[in-house]
Amino acid sequence: MLDVRRVLLLVEAAELGSLTAAADALAITPSAASQQMSRLEAEVGQPLLHRLPRGVRLTDAGHALVERGRAIRRELRGAQADLESLAQLDQGTLRLGSFPTASASLLPLALTRFSRKHPGMRTAVRSALFAELLELLDTGEVELALLWDYDWNRTDEQALHVEHLLDDPTVLVVPANSELLEEPRISLADLASQEWIIRADNHPVAEVLRRSCRLAGFDPKISYESHDYQEAQAMVAAGLGIAIAPRLALTNRRHDVRLVHFADDVPAPTRRILLARNATRPPTPAASAMTEIIRSVSQRFTESNLHRTQLGTVRTG
């Protein structure tokens, strides 16, 4: 395999007419240039330059190699331009992983800000379950992923760099005409006789409900298993039961349900919303830029309580 740097030295010598001028162009000494050219000729097994009293002249083999060398130089310059463009976020694709709650709340605003700031960049999003998101990070199919966890299953994967973005408290979902809205304070223990709408297929929020109710001293009576939060809201509105859900999951609240915030001493766990990347790979410029934007969006949700205002929630306690 020929040394590309020596081939490029030959190209410079051919175009500038001397090894000394080529050495100046490449910021090396004339002695080093002469040594490198001798090694290149040894690699190809024949002379490439005729050394003249003033300058150099290519041999036939030198002409053939210079033509190839010019093509290599064009490709390398193109590669450098591509890398600079990627570093400046003028082109490329950023691949993200997410889950439905984040995709319906935090992520749209982050994607909009990113595309406005870096219109040359493309973003691709994979929505998946928790285990699949971890696998996508491990294989490199996504560079960043929004994740979640609760107290009893903290995300502490050694291979991940995990950043806590914000807390997402559990809220109670009741019909708009519910008598519960008239109560000055609601505790889970007061809800032991209620029927509950629960998420199906061992969804994490189903475990939240069971854990919370057991801490309050009862097992919930399940009246319906829903497959998404819109379906759960519809069943609550129809009077089939009440439900709990993470607050961010209810960005698109129905007009005929209300959300009630539990008091701090009520055993209704808060989940953490996280941003993760593979710790063994340094972030690309695009990933770093998106990380800053997601932090800013999360801070907006945290500080201004924008989502709570939009949801029209009721606080108790």
PDB file of C-alpha atoms in Angstrom, residues 17-228:
ATOM      1  CA  GLY A  17       8.578  22.009 -10.556  1.00  0.00           C
ATOM      2  CA  SER A  18      10.868  21.218  -7.624  1.00  0.00           C
ATOM      3  CA  LEU A  19      11.070  19.215  -4.424  1.00  0.00           C
ATOM      4  CA  THR A  20      12.156  22.320  -2.525  1.00  0.00           C
ATOM      5  CA  ALA A  21       9.011  24.209  -3.537  1.00  0.00           C
ATOM      6  CA  ALA A  22       6.890  21.130  -2.690  1.00  0.00           C
ATOM      7  CA  ALA A  23       8.546  20.965   0.731  1.00  0.00           C
ATOM      8  CA  ASP A  24       7.677  24.623   1.382  1.00  0.00           C
ATOM      9  CA  ALA A  25       4.062  24.049   0.300  1.00  0.00           C
ATOM     10  CA  LEU A  26       3.701  21.091   2.672  1.00  0.00           C
ATOM     11  CA  ALA A  27       5.612  22.757   5.538  1.00  0.00           C
ATOM     12  CA  ILE A  28       8.427  20.183   5.691  1.00  0.00           C
ATOM     13  CA  THR A  29      12.163  20.542   5.205  1.00  0.00           C
ATOM     14  CA  PRO A  30      13.793  19.927   1.790  1.00  0.00           C
ATOM     15  CA  SER A  31      15.821  17.105   3.374  1.00  0.00           C
ATOM     16  CA  ALA A  32      12.646  15.414   4.640  1.00  0.00           C
ATOM     17  CA  ALA A  33      11.018  15.840   1.216  1.00  0.00           C
ATOM     18  CA  SER A  34      13.997  14.196  -0.491  1.00  0.00           C
ATOM     19  CA  GLN A  35      13.925  11.281   1.958  1.00  0.00           C
ATOM     20  CA  GLN A  36      10.184  10.758   1.512  1.00  0.00           C
ATOM     21  CA  MET A  37      10.493  10.788  -2.268  1.00  0.00           C
ATOM     22  CA  SER A  38      13.295   8.224  -2.149  1.00  0.00           C
ATOM     23  CA  ARG A  39      11.102   5.981  -0.001  1.00  0.00           C
ATOM     24  CA  LEU A  40       8.191   6.363  -2.440  1.00  0.00           C
ATOM     25  CA  GLU A  41      10.405   5.358  -5.323  1.00  0.00           C
ATOM     26  CA  ALA A  42      11.554   2.357  -3.301  1.00  0.00           C
ATOM     27  CA  GLU A  43       7.897   1.416  -2.696  1.00  0.00           C
ATOM     28  CA  VAL A  44       6.996   1.529  -6.404  1.00  0.00           C
ATOM     29  CA  GLY A  45      10.277  -0.076  -7.464  1.00  0.00           C
ATOM     30  CA  GLN A  46      11.235   2.504 -10.118  1.00  0.00           C
ATOM     31  CA  PRO A  47      12.219   6.168 -10.395  1.00  0.00           C
ATOM     32  CA  LEU A  48       9.474   8.778 -10.425  1.00  0.00           C
ATOM     33  CA  LEU A  49      11.546  11.950 -10.862  1.00  0.00           C
ATOM     34  CA  HIS A  50      14.552  13.004 -12.889  1.00  0.00           C
ATOM     35  CA  ARG A  51      16.593  15.303 -10.641  1.00  0.00           C
ATOM     36  CA  LEU A  52      17.748  18.238 -12.756  1.00  0.00           C
ATOM     37  CA  PRO A  53      20.161  21.084 -11.902  1.00  0.00           C
ATOM     38  CA  ARG A  54      17.084  23.260 -11.462  1.00  0.00           C
ATOM     39  CA  GLY A  55      14.011  21.378 -10.426  1.00  0.00           C
ATOM     40  CA  VAL A  56      12.680  17.955 -11.322  1.00  0.00           C
ATOM     41  CA  ARG A  57      10.990  16.214 -14.266  1.00  0.00           C
ATOM     42  CA  LEU A  58       8.574  13.316 -14.038  1.00  0.00           C
ATOM     43  CA  THR A  59       9.334   9.902 -15.413  1.00  0.00           C
ATOM     44  CA  ASP A  60       6.574   7.932 -17.178  1.00  0.00           C
ATOM     45  CA  ALA A  61       5.842   6.178 -13.895  1.00  0.00           C
ATOM     46  CA  GLY A  62       5.816   9.554 -12.178  1.00  0.00           C
ATOM     47  CA  HIS A  63       3.255  10.898 -14.669  1.00  0.00           C
ATOM     48  CA  ALA A  64       1.003   7.893 -14.083  1.00  0.00           C
ATOM     49  CA  LEU A  65       1.182   8.209 -10.304  1.00  0.00           C
ATOM     50  CA  VAL A  66       0.649  11.969 -10.330  1.00  0.00           C
ATOM     51  CA  GLU A  67      -2.634  11.556 -12.219  1.00  0.00           C
ATOM     52  CA  ARG A  68      -3.827   9.147  -9.543  1.00  0.00           C
ATOM     53  CA  GLY A  69      -2.464  11.435  -6.850  1.00  0.00           C
ATOM     54  CA  ARG A  70      -4.494  14.379  -8.136  1.00  0.00           C
ATOM     55  CA  ALA A  71      -7.664  12.284  -7.897  1.00  0.00           C
ATOM     56  CA  ILE A  72      -6.748  11.280  -4.337  1.00  0.00           C
ATOM     57  CA  ARG A  73      -6.150  14.909  -3.421  1.00  0.00           C
ATOM     58  CA  ARG A  74      -9.553  15.913  -4.814  1.00  0.00           C
ATOM     59  CA  GLU A  75     -11.241  13.201  -2.749  1.00  0.00           C
ATOM     60  CA  LEU A  76      -9.389  14.200   0.403  1.00  0.00           C
ATOM     61  CA  ARG A  77     -10.302  17.851  -0.087  1.00  0.00           C
ATOM     62  CA  GLY A  78     -13.910  16.811  -0.610  1.00  0.00           C
ATOM     63  CA  ALA A  79     -13.813  14.727   2.564  1.00  0.00           C
ATOM     64  CA  GLN A  80     -12.394  17.679   4.487  1.00  0.00           C
ATOM     65  CA  ALA A  81     -15.144  19.925   3.167  1.00  0.00           C
ATOM     66  CA  ASP A  82     -17.772  17.358   4.188  1.00  0.00           C
ATOM     67  CA  LEU A  83     -16.331  17.146   7.695  1.00  0.00           C
ATOM     68  CA  GLU A  84     -16.260  20.922   8.027  1.00  0.00           C
ATOM     69  CA  SER A  85     -19.862  21.068   6.831  1.00  0.00           C
ATOM     70  CA  LEU A  86     -20.878  18.472   9.403  1.00  0.00           C
ATOM     71  CA  ALA A  87     -19.034  20.354  12.132  1.00  0.00           C
ATOM     72  CA  GLN A  88     -20.873  23.537  11.148  1.00  0.00           C
ATOM     73  CA  LEU A  89     -24.199  21.606  11.047  1.00  0.00           C
ATOM     74  CA  ASP A  90     -24.786  22.417   7.383  1.00  0.00           C
ATOM     75  CA  GLN A  91     -25.548  18.816   6.447  1.00  0.00           C
ATOM     76  CA  GLY A  92     -25.970  15.329   7.892  1.00  0.00           C
ATOM     77  CA  THR A  93     -28.555  13.369   9.881  1.00  0.00           C
ATOM     78  CA  LEU A  94     -29.088  13.282  13.623  1.00  0.00           C
ATOM     79  CA  ARG A  95     -30.809  10.089  14.782  1.00  0.00           C
ATOM     80  CA  LEU A  96     -32.853  10.266  17.971  1.00  0.00           C
ATOM     81  CA  GLY A  97     -34.720   7.770  20.097  1.00  0.00           C
ATOM     82  CA  SER A  98     -37.852   8.664  22.032  1.00  0.00           C
ATOM     83  CA  PHE A  99     -41.012   7.307  23.665  1.00  0.00           C
ATOM     84  CA  PRO A 100     -44.631   8.426  23.090  1.00  0.00           C
ATOM     85  CA  THR A 101     -44.956  10.780  26.061  1.00  0.00           C
ATOM     86  CA  ALA A 102     -41.791  12.695  25.182  1.00  0.00           C
ATOM     87  CA  SER A 103     -42.685  12.640  21.481  1.00  0.00           C
ATOM     88  CA  ALA A 104     -46.003  14.333  22.272  1.00  0.00           C
ATOM     89  CA  SER A 105     -44.613  16.998  24.609  1.00  0.00           C
ATOM     90  CA  LEU A 106     -40.912  17.883  24.768  1.00  0.00           C
ATOM     91  CA  LEU A 107     -39.624  16.614  21.453  1.00  0.00           C
ATOM     92  CA  PRO A 108     -41.737  18.589  18.928  1.00  0.00           C
ATOM     93  CA  LEU A 109     -40.554  21.920  20.307  1.00  0.00           C
ATOM     94  CA  ALA A 110     -36.938  20.707  20.378  1.00  0.00           C
ATOM     95  CA  LEU A 111     -37.147  19.464  16.777  1.00  0.00           C
ATOM     96  CA  THR A 112     -38.661  22.742  15.606  1.00  0.00           C
ATOM     97  CA  ARG A 113     -35.937  24.799  17.268  1.00  0.00           C
ATOM     98  CA  PHE A 114     -33.211  22.532  15.884  1.00  0.00           C
ATOM     99  CA  SER A 115     -34.523  22.656  12.298  1.00  0.00           C
ATOM    100  CA  ARG A 116     -34.853  26.439  12.408  1.00  0.00           C
ATOM    101  CA  LYS A 117     -31.329  26.865  13.710  1.00  0.00           C
ATOM    102  CA  HIS A 118     -29.763  24.218  11.448  1.00  0.00           C
ATOM    103  CA  PRO A 119     -31.928  23.945   8.298  1.00  0.00           C
ATOM    104  CA  GLY A 120     -29.312  21.860   6.497  1.00  0.00           C
ATOM    105  CA  MET A 121     -29.546  19.058   9.044  1.00  0.00           C
ATOM    106  CA  ARG A 122     -32.006  16.184   8.856  1.00  0.00           C
ATOM    107  CA  THR A 123     -33.416  14.537  11.985  1.00  0.00           C
ATOM    108  CA  ALA A 124     -34.753  10.993  12.203  1.00  0.00           C
ATOM    109  CA  VAL A 125     -36.681   9.782  15.260  1.00  0.00           C
ATOM    110  CA  ARG A 126     -37.283   6.203  16.425  1.00  0.00           C
ATOM    111  CA  SER A 127     -40.078   5.712  18.953  1.00  0.00           C
ATOM    112  CA  ALA A 128     -39.619   2.542  20.978  1.00  0.00           C
ATOM    113  CA  LEU A 129     -39.999   0.794  24.300  1.00  0.00           C
ATOM    114  CA  PHE A 130     -37.363   1.299  26.983  1.00  0.00           C
ATOM    115  CA  ALA A 131     -35.376  -1.887  26.293  1.00  0.00           C
ATOM    116  CA  GLU A 132     -35.286  -1.205  22.562  1.00  0.00           C
ATOM    117  CA  LEU A 133     -34.098   2.364  23.132  1.00  0.00           C
ATOM    118  CA  LEU A 134     -31.183   1.007  25.173  1.00  0.00           C
ATOM    119  CA  GLU A 135     -30.334  -1.391  22.356  1.00  0.00           C
ATOM    120  CA  LEU A 136     -30.501   1.386  19.748  1.00  0.00           C
ATOM    121  CA  LEU A 137     -28.057   3.442  21.815  1.00  0.00           C
ATOM    122  CA  ASP A 138     -25.754   0.464  22.201  1.00  0.00           C
ATOM    123  CA  THR A 139     -25.660  -0.315  18.473  1.00  0.00           C
ATOM    124  CA  GLY A 140     -25.324   3.319  17.476  1.00  0.00           C
ATOM    125  CA  GLU A 141     -28.592   3.354  15.521  1.00  0.00           C
ATOM    126  CA  VAL A 142     -29.541   6.434  17.537  1.00  0.00           C
ATOM    127  CA  GLU A 143     -27.119   8.920  19.028  1.00  0.00           C
ATOM    128  CA  LEU A 144     -29.402  10.414  21.665  1.00  0.00           C
ATOM    129  CA  ALA A 145     -32.472   8.957  23.343  1.00  0.00           C
ATOM    130  CA  LEU A 146     -35.103  10.338  25.677  1.00  0.00           C
ATOM    131  CA  LEU A 147     -35.723   7.852  28.492  1.00  0.00           C
ATOM    132  CA  TRP A 148     -37.582   7.715  31.799  1.00  0.00           C
ATOM    133  CA  ASP A 149     -37.252   5.995  35.155  1.00  0.00           C
ATOM    134  CA  TYR A 150     -38.824   5.737  38.615  1.00  0.00           C
ATOM    135  CA  ASP A 151     -37.299   5.354  42.069  1.00  0.00           C
ATOM    136  CA  TRP A 152     -37.489   1.573  41.955  1.00  0.00           C
ATOM    137  CA  ASN A 153     -35.777   1.116  38.569  1.00  0.00           C
ATOM    138  CA  ARG A 154     -33.191   3.846  38.189  1.00  0.00           C
ATOM    139  CA  THR A 155     -31.363   3.944  34.860  1.00  0.00           C
ATOM    140  CA  ASP A 156     -27.753   3.329  35.868  1.00  0.00           C
ATOM    141  CA  GLU A 157     -26.329   1.601  32.793  1.00  0.00           C
ATOM    142  CA  GLN A 158     -22.542   1.939  32.935  1.00  0.00           C
ATOM    143  CA  ALA A 159     -22.348   2.274  29.156  1.00  0.00           C
ATOM    144  CA  LEU A 160     -24.627   5.324  29.138  1.00  0.00           C
ATOM    145  CA  HIS A 161     -24.104   8.982  29.883  1.00  0.00           C
ATOM    146  CA  VAL A 162     -27.461   9.958  31.428  1.00  0.00           C
ATOM    147  CA  GLU A 163     -28.691  13.493  32.112  1.00  0.00           C
ATOM    148  CA  HIS A 164     -31.758  14.244  34.252  1.00  0.00           C
ATOM    149  CA  LEU A 165     -33.906  16.729  32.328  1.00  0.00           C
ATOM    150  CA  LEU A 166     -36.974  17.209  34.522  1.00  0.00           C
ATOM    151  CA  ASP A 167     -39.430  15.561  36.902  1.00  0.00           C
ATOM    152  CA  ASP A 168     -42.804  14.422  35.620  1.00  0.00           C
ATOM    153  CA  PRO A 169     -45.293  13.984  38.491  1.00  0.00           C
ATOM    154  CA  THR A 170     -48.208  11.558  38.544  1.00  0.00           C
ATOM    155  CA  VAL A 171     -51.658  13.165  38.326  1.00  0.00           C
ATOM    156  CA  LEU A 172     -55.203  11.900  38.860  1.00  0.00           C
ATOM    157  CA  VAL A 173     -57.558  11.926  35.847  1.00  0.00           C
ATOM    158  CA  VAL A 174     -61.258  12.335  36.664  1.00  0.00           C
ATOM    159  CA  PRO A 175     -64.423  13.257  34.719  1.00  0.00           C
ATOM    160  CA  ALA A 176     -65.114  16.978  34.327  1.00  0.00           C
ATOM    161  CA  ASN A 177     -68.220  16.653  36.517  1.00  0.00           C
ATOM    162  CA  SER A 178     -66.601  14.444  39.162  1.00  0.00           C
ATOM    163  CA  GLU A 179     -67.570  15.008  42.783  1.00  0.00           C
ATOM    164  CA  LEU A 180     -63.905  14.514  43.599  1.00  0.00           C
ATOM    165  CA  LEU A 181     -63.216  18.007  42.255  1.00  0.00           C
ATOM    166  CA  GLU A 182     -65.208  19.429  45.165  1.00  0.00           C
ATOM    167  CA  GLU A 183     -62.933  17.819  47.741  1.00  0.00           C
ATOM    168  CA  PRO A 184     -60.435  20.227  49.338  1.00  0.00           C
ATOM    169  CA  ARG A 185     -57.882  17.436  49.518  1.00  0.00           C
ATOM    170  CA  ILE A 186     -57.647  13.996  47.931  1.00  0.00           C
ATOM    171  CA  SER A 187     -55.444  11.167  49.150  1.00  0.00           C
ATOM    172  CA  LEU A 188     -55.100   7.790  47.509  1.00  0.00           C
ATOM    173  CA  ALA A 189     -56.590   6.129  50.582  1.00  0.00           C
ATOM    174  CA  ASP A 190     -59.818   8.067  49.885  1.00  0.00           C
ATOM    175  CA  LEU A 191     -59.979   6.418  46.451  1.00  0.00           C
ATOM    176  CA  ALA A 192     -60.002   2.790  47.610  1.00  0.00           C
ATOM    177  CA  SER A 193     -63.615   2.265  46.500  1.00  0.00           C
ATOM    178  CA  GLN A 194     -63.108   3.753  43.039  1.00  0.00           C
ATOM    179  CA  GLU A 195     -62.958   1.844  39.755  1.00  0.00           C
ATOM    180  CA  TRP A 196     -59.714   2.404  37.840  1.00  0.00           C
ATOM    181  CA  ILE A 197     -58.705   2.697  34.214  1.00  0.00           C
ATOM    182  CA  ILE A 198     -55.270   1.110  33.835  1.00  0.00           C
ATOM    183  CA  ARG A 199     -52.753   0.860  31.003  1.00  0.00           C
ATOM    184  CA  ALA A 200     -52.606  -2.583  29.401  1.00  0.00           C
ATOM    185  CA  ASP A 201     -49.681  -4.864  28.518  1.00  0.00           C
ATOM    186  CA  ASN A 202     -47.740  -4.328  31.752  1.00  0.00           C
ATOM    187  CA  HIS A 203     -47.242  -0.657  30.947  1.00  0.00           C
ATOM    188  CA  PRO A 204     -45.035   1.176  33.505  1.00  0.00           C
ATOM    189  CA  VAL A 205     -47.904   3.411  34.638  1.00  0.00           C
ATOM    190  CA  ALA A 206     -49.884   0.275  35.566  1.00  0.00           C
ATOM    191  CA  GLU A 207     -47.078  -0.637  37.945  1.00  0.00           C
ATOM    192  CA  VAL A 208     -47.159   2.936  39.286  1.00  0.00           C
ATOM    193  CA  LEU A 209     -50.856   2.582  40.085  1.00  0.00           C
ATOM    194  CA  ARG A 210     -50.491  -0.779  41.813  1.00  0.00           C
ATOM    195  CA  ARG A 211     -47.470   0.337  43.844  1.00  0.00           C
ATOM    196  CA  SER A 212     -49.116   3.602  44.867  1.00  0.00           C
ATOM    197  CA  CYS A 213     -52.394   1.989  45.895  1.00  0.00           C
ATOM    198  CA  ARG A 214     -50.663  -0.722  47.889  1.00  0.00           C
ATOM    199  CA  LEU A 215     -48.674   1.931  49.739  1.00  0.00           C
ATOM    200  CA  ALA A 216     -52.034   3.568  50.512  1.00  0.00           C
ATOM    201  CA  GLY A 217     -53.351   0.261  51.857  1.00  0.00           C
ATOM    202  CA  PHE A 218     -55.503  -1.207  49.089  1.00  0.00           C
ATOM    203  CA  ASP A 219     -55.436  -2.990  45.710  1.00  0.00           C
ATOM    204  CA  PRO A 220     -57.056  -1.040  42.854  1.00  0.00           C
ATOM    205  CA  LYS A 221     -60.265  -2.339  41.270  1.00  0.00           C
ATOM    206  CA  ILE A 222     -59.596  -2.410  37.532  1.00  0.00           C
ATOM    207  CA  SER A 223     -62.555  -1.655  35.252  1.00  0.00           C
ATOM    208  CA  TYR A 224     -60.755  -1.147  31.935  1.00  0.00           C
ATOM    209  CA  GLU A 225     -57.309  -1.663  30.369  1.00  0.00           C
ATOM    210  CA  SER A 226     -56.445   0.984  27.799  1.00  0.00           C
ATOM    211  CA  HIS A 227     -53.726   0.964  25.139  1.00  0.00           C
ATOM    212  CA  ASP A 228     -52.981   4.691  25.077  1.00  0.00           C
TER     213      ASP A 228
END
